[in-house]
Coordinates of C-alpha atoms and ligand atoms in Angstrom, one line a residue:
Chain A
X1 CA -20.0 -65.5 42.1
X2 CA -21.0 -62.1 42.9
X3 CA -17.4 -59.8 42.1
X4 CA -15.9 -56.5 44.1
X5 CA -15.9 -53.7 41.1
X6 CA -13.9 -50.7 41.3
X7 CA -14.9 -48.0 38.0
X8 CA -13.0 -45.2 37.2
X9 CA -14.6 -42.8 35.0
X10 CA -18.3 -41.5 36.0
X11 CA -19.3 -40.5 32.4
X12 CA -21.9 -42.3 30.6
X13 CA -20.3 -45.7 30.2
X14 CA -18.7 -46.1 34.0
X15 CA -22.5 -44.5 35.1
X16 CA -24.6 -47.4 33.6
X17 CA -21.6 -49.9 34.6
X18 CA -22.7 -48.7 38.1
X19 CA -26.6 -48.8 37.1
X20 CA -26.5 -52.4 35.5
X21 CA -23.6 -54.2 38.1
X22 CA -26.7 -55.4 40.3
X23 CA -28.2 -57.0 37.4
X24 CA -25.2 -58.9 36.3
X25 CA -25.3 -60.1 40.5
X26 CA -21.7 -58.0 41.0
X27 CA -21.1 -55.0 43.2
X28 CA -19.6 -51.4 42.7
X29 CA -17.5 -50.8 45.9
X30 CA -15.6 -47.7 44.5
X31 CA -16.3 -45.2 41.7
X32 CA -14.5 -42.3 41.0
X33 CA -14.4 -39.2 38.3
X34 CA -11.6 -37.3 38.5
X35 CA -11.9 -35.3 41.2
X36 CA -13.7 -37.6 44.0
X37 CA -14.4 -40.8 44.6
X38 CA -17.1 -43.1 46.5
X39 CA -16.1 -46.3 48.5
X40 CA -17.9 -48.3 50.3
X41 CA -17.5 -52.1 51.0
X42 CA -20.8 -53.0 51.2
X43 CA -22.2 -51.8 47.6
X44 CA -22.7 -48.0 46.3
X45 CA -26.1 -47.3 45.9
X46 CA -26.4 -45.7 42.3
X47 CA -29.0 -43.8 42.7
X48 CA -27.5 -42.0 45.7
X49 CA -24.2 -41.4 43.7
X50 CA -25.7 -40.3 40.4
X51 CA -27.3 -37.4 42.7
X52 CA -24.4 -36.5 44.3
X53 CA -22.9 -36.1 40.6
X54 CA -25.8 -34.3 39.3
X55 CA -25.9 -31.9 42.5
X56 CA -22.1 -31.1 43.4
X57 CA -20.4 -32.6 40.9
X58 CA -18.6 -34.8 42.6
X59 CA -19.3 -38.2 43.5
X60 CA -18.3 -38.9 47.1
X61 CA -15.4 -37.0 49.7
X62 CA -12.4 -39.1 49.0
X63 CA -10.1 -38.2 46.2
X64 CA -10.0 -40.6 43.1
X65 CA -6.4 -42.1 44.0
X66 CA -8.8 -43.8 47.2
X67 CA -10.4 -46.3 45.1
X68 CA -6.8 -48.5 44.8
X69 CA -7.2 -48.7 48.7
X70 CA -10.5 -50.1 48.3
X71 CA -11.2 -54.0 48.8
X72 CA -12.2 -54.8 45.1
X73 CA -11.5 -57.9 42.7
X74 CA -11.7 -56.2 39.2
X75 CA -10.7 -52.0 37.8
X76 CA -13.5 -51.2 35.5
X77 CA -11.8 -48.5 33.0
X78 CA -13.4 -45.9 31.6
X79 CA -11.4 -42.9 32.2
X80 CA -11.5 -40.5 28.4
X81 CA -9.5 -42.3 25.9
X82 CA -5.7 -40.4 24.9
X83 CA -3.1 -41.1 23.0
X84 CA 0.4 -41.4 22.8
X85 CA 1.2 -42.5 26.8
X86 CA -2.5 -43.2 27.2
X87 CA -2.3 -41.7 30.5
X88 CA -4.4 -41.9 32.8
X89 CA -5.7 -44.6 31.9
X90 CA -2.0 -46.6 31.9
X91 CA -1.1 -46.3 35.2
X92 CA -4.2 -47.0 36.5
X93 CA -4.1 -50.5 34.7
X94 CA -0.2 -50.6 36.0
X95 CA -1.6 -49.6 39.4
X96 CA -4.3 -52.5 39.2
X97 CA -2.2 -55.4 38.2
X98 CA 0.5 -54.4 40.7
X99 CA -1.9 -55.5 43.3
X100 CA -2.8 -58.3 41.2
X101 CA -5.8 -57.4 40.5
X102 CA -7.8 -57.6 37.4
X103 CA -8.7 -55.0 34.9
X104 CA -11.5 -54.8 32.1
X105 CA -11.2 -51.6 29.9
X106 CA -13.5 -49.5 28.5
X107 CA -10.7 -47.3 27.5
X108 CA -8.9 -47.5 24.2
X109 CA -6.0 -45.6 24.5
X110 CA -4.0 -48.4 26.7
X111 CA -4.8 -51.3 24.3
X112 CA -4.5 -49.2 21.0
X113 CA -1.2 -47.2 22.0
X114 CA 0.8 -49.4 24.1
X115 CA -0.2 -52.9 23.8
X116 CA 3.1 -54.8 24.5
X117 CA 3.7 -52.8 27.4
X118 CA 0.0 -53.7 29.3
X119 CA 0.8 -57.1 28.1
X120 CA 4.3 -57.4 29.5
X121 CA 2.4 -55.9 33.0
X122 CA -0.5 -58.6 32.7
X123 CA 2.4 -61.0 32.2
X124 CA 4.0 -60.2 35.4
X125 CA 0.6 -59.7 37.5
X126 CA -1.5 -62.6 39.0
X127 CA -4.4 -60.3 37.4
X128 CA -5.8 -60.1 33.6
X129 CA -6.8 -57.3 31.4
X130 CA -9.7 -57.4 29.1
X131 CA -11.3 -55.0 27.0
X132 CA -14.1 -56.3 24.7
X133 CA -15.9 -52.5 25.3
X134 CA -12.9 -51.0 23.7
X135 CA -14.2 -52.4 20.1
X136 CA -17.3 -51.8 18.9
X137 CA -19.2 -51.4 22.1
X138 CA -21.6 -54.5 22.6
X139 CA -21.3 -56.2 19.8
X140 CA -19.1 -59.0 20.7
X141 CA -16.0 -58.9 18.5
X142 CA -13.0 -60.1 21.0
X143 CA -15.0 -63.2 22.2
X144 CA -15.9 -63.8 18.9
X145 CA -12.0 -63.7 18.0
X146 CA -11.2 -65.9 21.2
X147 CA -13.6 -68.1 20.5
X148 CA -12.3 -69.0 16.6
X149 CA -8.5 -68.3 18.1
X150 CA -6.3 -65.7 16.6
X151 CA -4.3 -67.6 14.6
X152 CA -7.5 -68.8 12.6
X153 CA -9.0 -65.1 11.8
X154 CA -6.9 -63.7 8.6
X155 CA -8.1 -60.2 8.7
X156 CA -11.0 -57.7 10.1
X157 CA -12.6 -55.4 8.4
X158 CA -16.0 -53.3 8.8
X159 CA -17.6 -50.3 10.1
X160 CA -16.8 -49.3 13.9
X161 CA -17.4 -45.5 13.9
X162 CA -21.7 -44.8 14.3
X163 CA -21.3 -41.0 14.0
X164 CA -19.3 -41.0 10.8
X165 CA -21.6 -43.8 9.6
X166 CA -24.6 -41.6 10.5
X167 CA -23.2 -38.3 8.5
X168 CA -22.5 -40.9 5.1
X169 CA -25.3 -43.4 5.3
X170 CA -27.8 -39.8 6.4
X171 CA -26.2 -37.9 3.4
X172 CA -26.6 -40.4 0.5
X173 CA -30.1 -41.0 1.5
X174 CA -31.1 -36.9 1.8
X175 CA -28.8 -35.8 -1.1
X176 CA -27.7 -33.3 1.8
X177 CA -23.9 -31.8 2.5
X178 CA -21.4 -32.5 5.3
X179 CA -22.1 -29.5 7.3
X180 CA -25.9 -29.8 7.2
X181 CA -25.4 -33.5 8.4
X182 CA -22.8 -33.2 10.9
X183 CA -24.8 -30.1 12.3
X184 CA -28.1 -32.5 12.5
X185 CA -25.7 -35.4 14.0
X186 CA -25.2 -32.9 16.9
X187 CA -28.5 -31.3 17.8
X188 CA -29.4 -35.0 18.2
X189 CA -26.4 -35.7 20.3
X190 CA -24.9 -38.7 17.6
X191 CA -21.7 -36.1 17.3
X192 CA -19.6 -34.6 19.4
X193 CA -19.0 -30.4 19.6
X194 CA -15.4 -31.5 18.6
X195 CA -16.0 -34.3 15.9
X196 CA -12.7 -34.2 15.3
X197 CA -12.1 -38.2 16.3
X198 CA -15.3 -39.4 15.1
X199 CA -14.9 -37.6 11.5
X200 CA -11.0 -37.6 10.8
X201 CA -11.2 -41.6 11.5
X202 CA -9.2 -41.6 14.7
X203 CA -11.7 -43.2 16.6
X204 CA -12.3 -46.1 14.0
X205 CA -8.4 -46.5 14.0
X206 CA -8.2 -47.0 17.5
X207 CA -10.6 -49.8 17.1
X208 CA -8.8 -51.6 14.0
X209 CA -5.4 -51.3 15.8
X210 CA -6.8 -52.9 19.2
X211 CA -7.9 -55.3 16.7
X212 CA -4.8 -55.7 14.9
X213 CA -2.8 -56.1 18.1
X214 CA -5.3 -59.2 18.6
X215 CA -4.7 -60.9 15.6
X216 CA -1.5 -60.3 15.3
X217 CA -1.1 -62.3 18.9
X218 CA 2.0 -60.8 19.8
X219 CA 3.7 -61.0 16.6
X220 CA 3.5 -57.5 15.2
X221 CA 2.7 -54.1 18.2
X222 CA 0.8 -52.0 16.3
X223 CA -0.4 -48.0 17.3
X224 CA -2.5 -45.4 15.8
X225 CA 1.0 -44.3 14.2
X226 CA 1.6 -47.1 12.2
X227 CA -2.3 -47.2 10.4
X228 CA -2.9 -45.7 7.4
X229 CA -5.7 -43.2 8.4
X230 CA -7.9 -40.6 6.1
X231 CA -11.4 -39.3 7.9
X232 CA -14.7 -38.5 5.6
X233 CA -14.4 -34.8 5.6
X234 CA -13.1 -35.0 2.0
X235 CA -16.6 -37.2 0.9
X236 CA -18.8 -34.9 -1.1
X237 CA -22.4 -35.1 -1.5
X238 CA -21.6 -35.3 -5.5
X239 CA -18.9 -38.8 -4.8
X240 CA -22.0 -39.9 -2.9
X241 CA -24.0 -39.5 -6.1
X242 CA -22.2 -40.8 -8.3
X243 CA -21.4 -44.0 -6.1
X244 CA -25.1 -44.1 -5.9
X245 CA -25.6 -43.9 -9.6
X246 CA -23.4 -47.3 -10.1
X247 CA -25.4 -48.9 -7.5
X248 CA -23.1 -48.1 -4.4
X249 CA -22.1 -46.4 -1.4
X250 CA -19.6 -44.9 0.5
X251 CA -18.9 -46.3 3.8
X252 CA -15.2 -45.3 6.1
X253 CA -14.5 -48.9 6.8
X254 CA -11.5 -50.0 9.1
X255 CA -9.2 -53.0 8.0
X256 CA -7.1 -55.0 10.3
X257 CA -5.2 -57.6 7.9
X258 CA -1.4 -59.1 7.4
X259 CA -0.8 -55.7 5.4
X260 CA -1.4 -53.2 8.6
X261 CA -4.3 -50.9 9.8
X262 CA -6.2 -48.6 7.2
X263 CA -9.0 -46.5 7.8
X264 CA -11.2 -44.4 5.0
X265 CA -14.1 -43.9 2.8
X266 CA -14.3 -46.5 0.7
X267 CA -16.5 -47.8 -1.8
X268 CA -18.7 -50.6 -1.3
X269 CA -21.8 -52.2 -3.0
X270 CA -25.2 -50.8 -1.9
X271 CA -27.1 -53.5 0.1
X272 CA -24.2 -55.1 0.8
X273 CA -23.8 -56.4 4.7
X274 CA -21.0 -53.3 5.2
X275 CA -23.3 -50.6 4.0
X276 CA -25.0 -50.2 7.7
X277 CA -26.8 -47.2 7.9
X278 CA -27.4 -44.8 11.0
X279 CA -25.0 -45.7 13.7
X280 CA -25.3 -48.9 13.5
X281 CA -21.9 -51.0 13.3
X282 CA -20.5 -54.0 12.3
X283 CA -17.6 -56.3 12.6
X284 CA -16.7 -58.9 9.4
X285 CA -14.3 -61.1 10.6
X286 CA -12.4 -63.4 7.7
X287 CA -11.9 -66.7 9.0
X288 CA -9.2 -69.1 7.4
X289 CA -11.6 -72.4 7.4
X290 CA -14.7 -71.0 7.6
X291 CA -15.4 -68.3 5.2
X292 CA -16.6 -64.5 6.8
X293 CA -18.8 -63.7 9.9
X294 CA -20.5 -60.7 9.9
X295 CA -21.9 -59.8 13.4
X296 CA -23.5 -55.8 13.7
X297 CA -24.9 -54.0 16.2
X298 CA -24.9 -51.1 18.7
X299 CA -21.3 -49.7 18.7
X300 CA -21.7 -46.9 21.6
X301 CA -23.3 -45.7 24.0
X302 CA -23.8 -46.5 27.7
X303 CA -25.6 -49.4 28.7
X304 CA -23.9 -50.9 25.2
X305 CA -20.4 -50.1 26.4
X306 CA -21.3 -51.2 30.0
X307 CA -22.7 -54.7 28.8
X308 CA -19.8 -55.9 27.5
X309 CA -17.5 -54.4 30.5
X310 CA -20.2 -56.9 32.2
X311 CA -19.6 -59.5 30.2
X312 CA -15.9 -59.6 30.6
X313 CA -16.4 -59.4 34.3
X314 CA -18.0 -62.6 34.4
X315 CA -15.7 -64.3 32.4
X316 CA -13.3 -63.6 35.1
X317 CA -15.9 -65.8 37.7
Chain B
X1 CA -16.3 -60.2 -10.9
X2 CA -16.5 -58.5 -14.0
X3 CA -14.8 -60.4 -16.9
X4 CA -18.3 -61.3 -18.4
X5 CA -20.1 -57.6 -18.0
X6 CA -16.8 -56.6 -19.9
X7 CA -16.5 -59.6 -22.3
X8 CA -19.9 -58.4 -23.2
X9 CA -18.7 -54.9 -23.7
X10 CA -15.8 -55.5 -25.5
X11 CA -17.8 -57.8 -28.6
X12 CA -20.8 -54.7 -28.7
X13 CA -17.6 -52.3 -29.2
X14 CA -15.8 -54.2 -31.8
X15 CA -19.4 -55.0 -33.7
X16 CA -19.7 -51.4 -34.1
X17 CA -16.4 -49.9 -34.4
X18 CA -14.5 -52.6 -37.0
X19 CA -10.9 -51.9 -37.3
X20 CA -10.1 -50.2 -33.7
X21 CA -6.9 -51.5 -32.6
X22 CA -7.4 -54.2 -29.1
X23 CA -5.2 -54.8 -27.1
X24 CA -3.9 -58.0 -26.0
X25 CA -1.2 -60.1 -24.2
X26 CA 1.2 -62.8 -25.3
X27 CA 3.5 -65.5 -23.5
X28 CA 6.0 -65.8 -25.1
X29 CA 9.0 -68.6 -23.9
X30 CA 12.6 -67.8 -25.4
X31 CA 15.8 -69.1 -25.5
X32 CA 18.9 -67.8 -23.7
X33 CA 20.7 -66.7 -26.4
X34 CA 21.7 -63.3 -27.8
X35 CA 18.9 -61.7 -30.4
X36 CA 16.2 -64.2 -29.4
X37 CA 13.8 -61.2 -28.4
X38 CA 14.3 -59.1 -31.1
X39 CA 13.7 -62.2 -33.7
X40 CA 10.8 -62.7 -31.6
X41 CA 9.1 -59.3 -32.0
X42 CA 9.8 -59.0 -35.4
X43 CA 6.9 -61.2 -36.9
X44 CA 4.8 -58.4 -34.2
X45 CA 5.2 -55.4 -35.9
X46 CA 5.6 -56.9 -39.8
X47 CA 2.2 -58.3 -39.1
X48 CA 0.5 -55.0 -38.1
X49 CA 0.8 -55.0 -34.6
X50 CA 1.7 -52.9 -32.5
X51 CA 4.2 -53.2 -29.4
X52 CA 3.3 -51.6 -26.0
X53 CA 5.2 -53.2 -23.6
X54 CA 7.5 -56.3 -23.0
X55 CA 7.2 -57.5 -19.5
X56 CA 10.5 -59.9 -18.9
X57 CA 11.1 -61.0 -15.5
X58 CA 15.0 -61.4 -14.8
X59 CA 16.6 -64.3 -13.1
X60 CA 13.1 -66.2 -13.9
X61 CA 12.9 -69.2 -16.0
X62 CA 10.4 -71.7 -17.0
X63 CA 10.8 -75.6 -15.9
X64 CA 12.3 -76.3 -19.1
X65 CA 14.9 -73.9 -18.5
X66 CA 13.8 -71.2 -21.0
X67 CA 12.8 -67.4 -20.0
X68 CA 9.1 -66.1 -20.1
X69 CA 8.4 -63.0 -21.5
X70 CA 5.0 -61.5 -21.2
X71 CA 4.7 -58.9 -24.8
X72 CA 1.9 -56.6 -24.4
X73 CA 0.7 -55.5 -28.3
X74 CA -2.0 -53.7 -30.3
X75 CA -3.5 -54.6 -33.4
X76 CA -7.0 -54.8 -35.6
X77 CA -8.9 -57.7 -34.1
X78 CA -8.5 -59.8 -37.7
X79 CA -4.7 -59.3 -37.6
X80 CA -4.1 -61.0 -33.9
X81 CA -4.5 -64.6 -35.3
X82 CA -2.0 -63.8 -38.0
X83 CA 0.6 -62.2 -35.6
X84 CA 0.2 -65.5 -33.1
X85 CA 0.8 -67.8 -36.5
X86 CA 4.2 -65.5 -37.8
X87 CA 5.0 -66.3 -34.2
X88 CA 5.1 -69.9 -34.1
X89 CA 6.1 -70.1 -37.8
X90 CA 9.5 -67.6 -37.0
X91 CA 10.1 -70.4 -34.4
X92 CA 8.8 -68.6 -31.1
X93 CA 7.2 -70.7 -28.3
X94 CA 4.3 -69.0 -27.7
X95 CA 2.5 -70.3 -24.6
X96 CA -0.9 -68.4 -24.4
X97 CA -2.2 -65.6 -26.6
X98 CA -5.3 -63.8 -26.0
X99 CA -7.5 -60.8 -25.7
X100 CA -8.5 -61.6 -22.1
X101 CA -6.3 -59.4 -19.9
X102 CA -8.0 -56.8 -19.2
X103 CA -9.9 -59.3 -17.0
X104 CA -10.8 -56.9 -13.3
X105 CA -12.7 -54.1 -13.7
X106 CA -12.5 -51.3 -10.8
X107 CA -14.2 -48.3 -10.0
X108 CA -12.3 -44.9 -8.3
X109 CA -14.2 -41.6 -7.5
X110 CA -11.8 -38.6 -7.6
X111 CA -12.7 -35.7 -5.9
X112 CA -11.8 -31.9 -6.1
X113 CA -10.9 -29.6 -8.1
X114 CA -11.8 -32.3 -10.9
X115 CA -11.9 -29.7 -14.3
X116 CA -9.1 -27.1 -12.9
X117 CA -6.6 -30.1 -12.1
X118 CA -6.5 -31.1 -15.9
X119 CA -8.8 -34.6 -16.2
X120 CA -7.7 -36.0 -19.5
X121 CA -3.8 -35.7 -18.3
X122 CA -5.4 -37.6 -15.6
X123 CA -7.2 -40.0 -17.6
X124 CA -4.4 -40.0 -20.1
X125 CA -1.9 -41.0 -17.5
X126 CA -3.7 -43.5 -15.7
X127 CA -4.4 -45.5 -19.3
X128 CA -0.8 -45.6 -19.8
X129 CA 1.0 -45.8 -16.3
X130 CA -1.8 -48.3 -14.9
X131 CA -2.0 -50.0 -17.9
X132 CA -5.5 -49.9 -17.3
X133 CA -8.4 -48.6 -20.0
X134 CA -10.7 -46.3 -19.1
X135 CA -14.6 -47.9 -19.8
X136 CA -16.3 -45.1 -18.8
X137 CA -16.3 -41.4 -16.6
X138 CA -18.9 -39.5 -14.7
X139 CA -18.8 -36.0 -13.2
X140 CA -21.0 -34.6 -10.7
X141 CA -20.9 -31.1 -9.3
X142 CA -23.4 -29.2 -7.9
X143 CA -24.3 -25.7 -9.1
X144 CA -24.5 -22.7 -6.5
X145 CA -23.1 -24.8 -3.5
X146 CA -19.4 -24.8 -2.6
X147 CA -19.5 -28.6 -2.3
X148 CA -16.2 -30.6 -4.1
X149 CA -16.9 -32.0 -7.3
X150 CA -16.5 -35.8 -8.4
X151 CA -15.1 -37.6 -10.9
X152 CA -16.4 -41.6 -11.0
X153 CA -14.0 -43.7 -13.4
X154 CA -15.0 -47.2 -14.4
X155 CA -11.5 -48.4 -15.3
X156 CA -10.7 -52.3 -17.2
X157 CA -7.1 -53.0 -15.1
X158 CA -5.3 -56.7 -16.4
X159 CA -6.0 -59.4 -14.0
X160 CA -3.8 -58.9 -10.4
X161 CA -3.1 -55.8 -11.2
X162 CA -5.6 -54.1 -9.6
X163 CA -3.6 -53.1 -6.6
X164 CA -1.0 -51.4 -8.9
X165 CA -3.6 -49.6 -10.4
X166 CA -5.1 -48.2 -6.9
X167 CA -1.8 -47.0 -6.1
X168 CA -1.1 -45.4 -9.6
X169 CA -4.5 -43.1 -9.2
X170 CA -3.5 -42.3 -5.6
X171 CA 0.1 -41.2 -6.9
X172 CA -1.6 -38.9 -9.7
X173 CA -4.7 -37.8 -7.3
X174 CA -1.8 -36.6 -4.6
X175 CA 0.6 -34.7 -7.4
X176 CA -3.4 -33.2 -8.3
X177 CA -4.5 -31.9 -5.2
X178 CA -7.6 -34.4 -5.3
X179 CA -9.0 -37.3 -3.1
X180 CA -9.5 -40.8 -4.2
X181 CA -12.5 -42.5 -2.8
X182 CA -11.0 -46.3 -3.4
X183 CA -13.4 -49.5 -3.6
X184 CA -12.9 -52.3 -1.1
X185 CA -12.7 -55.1 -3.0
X186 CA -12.7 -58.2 -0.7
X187 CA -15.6 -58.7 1.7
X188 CA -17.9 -56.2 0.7
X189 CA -21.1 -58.8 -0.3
Ligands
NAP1 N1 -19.4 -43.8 25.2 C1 -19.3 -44.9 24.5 O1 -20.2 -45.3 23.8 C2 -18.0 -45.6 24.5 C3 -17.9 -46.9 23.8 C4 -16.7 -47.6 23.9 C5 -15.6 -47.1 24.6 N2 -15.8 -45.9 25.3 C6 -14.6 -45.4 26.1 O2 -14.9 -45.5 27.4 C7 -14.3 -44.4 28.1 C8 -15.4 -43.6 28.8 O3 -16.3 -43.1 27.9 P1 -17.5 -42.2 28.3 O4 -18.3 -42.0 27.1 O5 -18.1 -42.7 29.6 O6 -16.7 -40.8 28.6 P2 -17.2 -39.5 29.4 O7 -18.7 -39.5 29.4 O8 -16.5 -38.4 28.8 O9 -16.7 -39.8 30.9 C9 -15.4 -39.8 31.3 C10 -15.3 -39.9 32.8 O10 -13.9 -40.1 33.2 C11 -13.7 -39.2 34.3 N3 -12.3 -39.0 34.5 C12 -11.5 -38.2 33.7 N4 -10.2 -38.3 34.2 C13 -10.2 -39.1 35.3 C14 -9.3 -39.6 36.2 N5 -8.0 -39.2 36.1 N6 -9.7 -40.4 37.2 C15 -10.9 -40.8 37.3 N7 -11.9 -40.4 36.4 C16 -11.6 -39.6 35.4 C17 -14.5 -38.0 34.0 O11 -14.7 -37.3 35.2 P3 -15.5 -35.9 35.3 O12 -16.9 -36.4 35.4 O13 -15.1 -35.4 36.7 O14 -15.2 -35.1 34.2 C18 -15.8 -38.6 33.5 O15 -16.6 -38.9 34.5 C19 -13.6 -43.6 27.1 O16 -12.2 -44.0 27.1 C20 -14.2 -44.0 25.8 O17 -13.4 -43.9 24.7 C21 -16.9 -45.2 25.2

């Protein structure tokens, strides 16, 4: 069933959802960044709006607020992640669900900061919310979690951050410093100007608290707040040697268990299925019958991010 | 993970260094009644040992009724037998006696201001708040850079009590001004 998709947020993950809809057999009706927006019924060409983007910088006449008029069946998310009220991106999931509509994030700050309350809205609406993109981009954690059931994963733990993972894993192999690494990780576009998220674990949190809110199943609301955070500013070349020296590495690995949300750096075997190098990620989930599952892949980036927003579209068919 | 690399460590050590003092852990059960502990430490320290701790748990009691009482002690390796025999002959029940306790082994980087923050207070109050023995240390720093330097400690902590030991090191490392780089212990094969 081909599906009406309205996307908010024309950066590089609501761009490709708009470049790979028509492979997936779905339509883009509306797409907005935030200062215009594009509607049209029939399908947005993507070339013809990427232009208008690249050209004015805007990406049709209407204003953004125009998409909620359009005729669409699911809100794709990706609007910037914030956090505390998460806003925008909060009432625009309120806004969605209203109208009984359904919603698939890309967005993290909804899921991570105020998880009861989108819950209590989805509750209430005839729509759903889903947000595999939020964690870990396309590797498929949430299904993955759905699939076993909540109640039968005891904890998650791994590496969900590919530009802090690219500084460590870049470092211990060259013997170079944090500055000369992050500085490389931004030439080549891997980090941010600001790094801030990336480096000071904020984004990683984000991730282990969605992921937290998961298992937990309704149980326990967790929030950036409540995790126990420490970034990998404070990892010296010289820890990385010595880790090295005892035939391990340093890694800022996430954990979602019964005992809360931690992020840091963290010592871990060489070799070992955590120590992923470059910005590669991955996802070890600990399963209460079954021993662990270790899945890994691409954690960012567009056409990543914009295959699992796909995928949860077409779970809704 | 470990109890065999140190096992291992542990007989090369005493092979070489003949009387050094071990340490090890007895279970003791006692009675309920007034001067039972004292009449069971006293055997202890006539045989050469020497007490470190006594680890009682209140309100706890064994199915028989009696209390347990975990006594943490020193002594020359050929005097532990000897202690554990005064033991049973003064009366005492003791249920397990060994040198086995020190049975997880777990590895901590500390980094900062390692040599200006004082590292053998450090190391000397991690041995005796953590209970744990330090196997061996390793500092890196690099010359001419402004880089941190590290501190990796190889620490022997009593089984189950590693977590106590983690949070003992990130006490200290917090009063010092440093940064602990902690291991994960589950799930990282
Ligand atoms: N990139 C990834 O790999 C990745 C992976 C997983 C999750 N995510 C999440 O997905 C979301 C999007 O990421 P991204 O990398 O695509 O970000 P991005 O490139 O910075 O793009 C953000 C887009 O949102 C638009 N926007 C801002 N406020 C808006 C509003 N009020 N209404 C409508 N549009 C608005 C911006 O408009 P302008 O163009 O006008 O500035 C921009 O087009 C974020 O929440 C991010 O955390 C990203």
């Amino acid at each position: 069933m081909s599906l009406r998709l309205a996307v908010l947020g024309a950066g590089a993950v609501g761009g490709s959802v708009l470049d790979l809809a028509g492979d997936y057999g779905h339509d883009v009706v509306a797409f907005a960044d935030s200062s215009s927006s594009a509607v049209d019924p029939a399908g947005l060409d993507p070339s013809a709006v990427h232009d208008r983007k690249e050209r004015d910088g805007v990406v049709g006449e209407a204003a953004p607020e125009a998409v909620f008029d359009a005729d669409y069946d699911v809100l794709v998310e990706a609007t910037p992640t914030t956090l505390g009220d998460a806003e925008p991106g909060f009432s625009h999931v309120e806004r969605a669900l209203a109208d009984d509509r359904h919603v698939v994030l890309a967005n993290k700050g909804p899921v991570a900061e105020r998880y009861a309350d989108l819950r209590a809205l989805e509750a209430e609406s005839e729509g759903t919310v889903q947000f595999e993109a939020a964690v870990g981009g396309a590797i498929p954690v949430l299904s993955t979690i759905s699939d076993l059931g909540a109640p039968h994963v005891t904890a998650a733990r791994g590496v969900l951050n590919g530009t802090a993972n690219f500084i460590l894993s870049r470092m211990a192999a060259e013997g170079l410093d944090y500055e000369h690494v992050l500085a490389e990780a931004q030439d080549l576009g891997v980090a941010e100007a600001d790094p801030t998220f990336d480096v000071d674990g904020i984004d990683a949190a984000l991730k282990f608290v969605i992921l937290a809110n998961v298992l937990s199943d309704g149980e326990t609301e967790y929030a950036l707040d409540d995790a126990e955070v420490e970034g990998i500013r404070n990892v010296p070349g010289t820890a990385l040697d010595l880790a090295a020296e005892d035939g391990r590495t340093v890694r800022l690995i996430g954990e979602a268990t019964a005992d809360g949300v931690r992020v840091a750096p963290r010592l871990i075997p060489q070799g070992s299925a955590l120590s992923v190098t470059g910005t590669q990620n991955i996802v070890q989930l600990e399963t209460k019958h079954a021993g662990q599952l270790n899945i890994s892949g691409r954690g960012a980036g567009g056409p990543e991010t914009a295959t699992a927003v796909l995928s949860d579209v077409s779970r809704l068919e | 993970m470990s109890a065999q690399d140190l096992d291992g460590g542990s007989d090369a050590e005493t092979d070489g260094s003949g009387e050094m003092p071990k340490p090890h852990t007895i279970r003791l059960e006692l009675v309920d009644e007034p001067g039972q502990l004292l009449a069971a430490l006293k055997p202890i320290s006539d045989n050469g040992g020497n007490l470190l701790s006594i680890f009682h748990e209140r309100g706890s009691l064994t199915p028989r009724g009696h209390i347990p009482v975990e006594v943490d002690l020193e002594c020359p390796p050929d005097r532990f037998e000897r202690i554990v025999e005064a033991l049973r002959e003064a009366g005492v029940n003791v249920i397990r006696a060994g040198a086995e306790h020190f049975g997880e082994e777990v590895m901590v980087i500390l980094v900062g201001d390692i040599v200006d923050s004082d590292l053998s207070d450090t190391l000397h109050r991690i041995e005796s708040s953590a209970d744990a023995t330090l196997q061996d240390l390793s500092l890196s720093a690099r010359e001419g850079t402004d880089e941190a330097s590290s501190a990796r400690l190889r620490l022997a902590v009593r089984s189950g009590r590693v977590d106590e030991t983690l949070s003992v090191v990130r006490d200290l490392a917090a009063e010092k001004g440093l940064h602990v780089v902690e291991p994960l212990a589950e799930g990282s094969q």
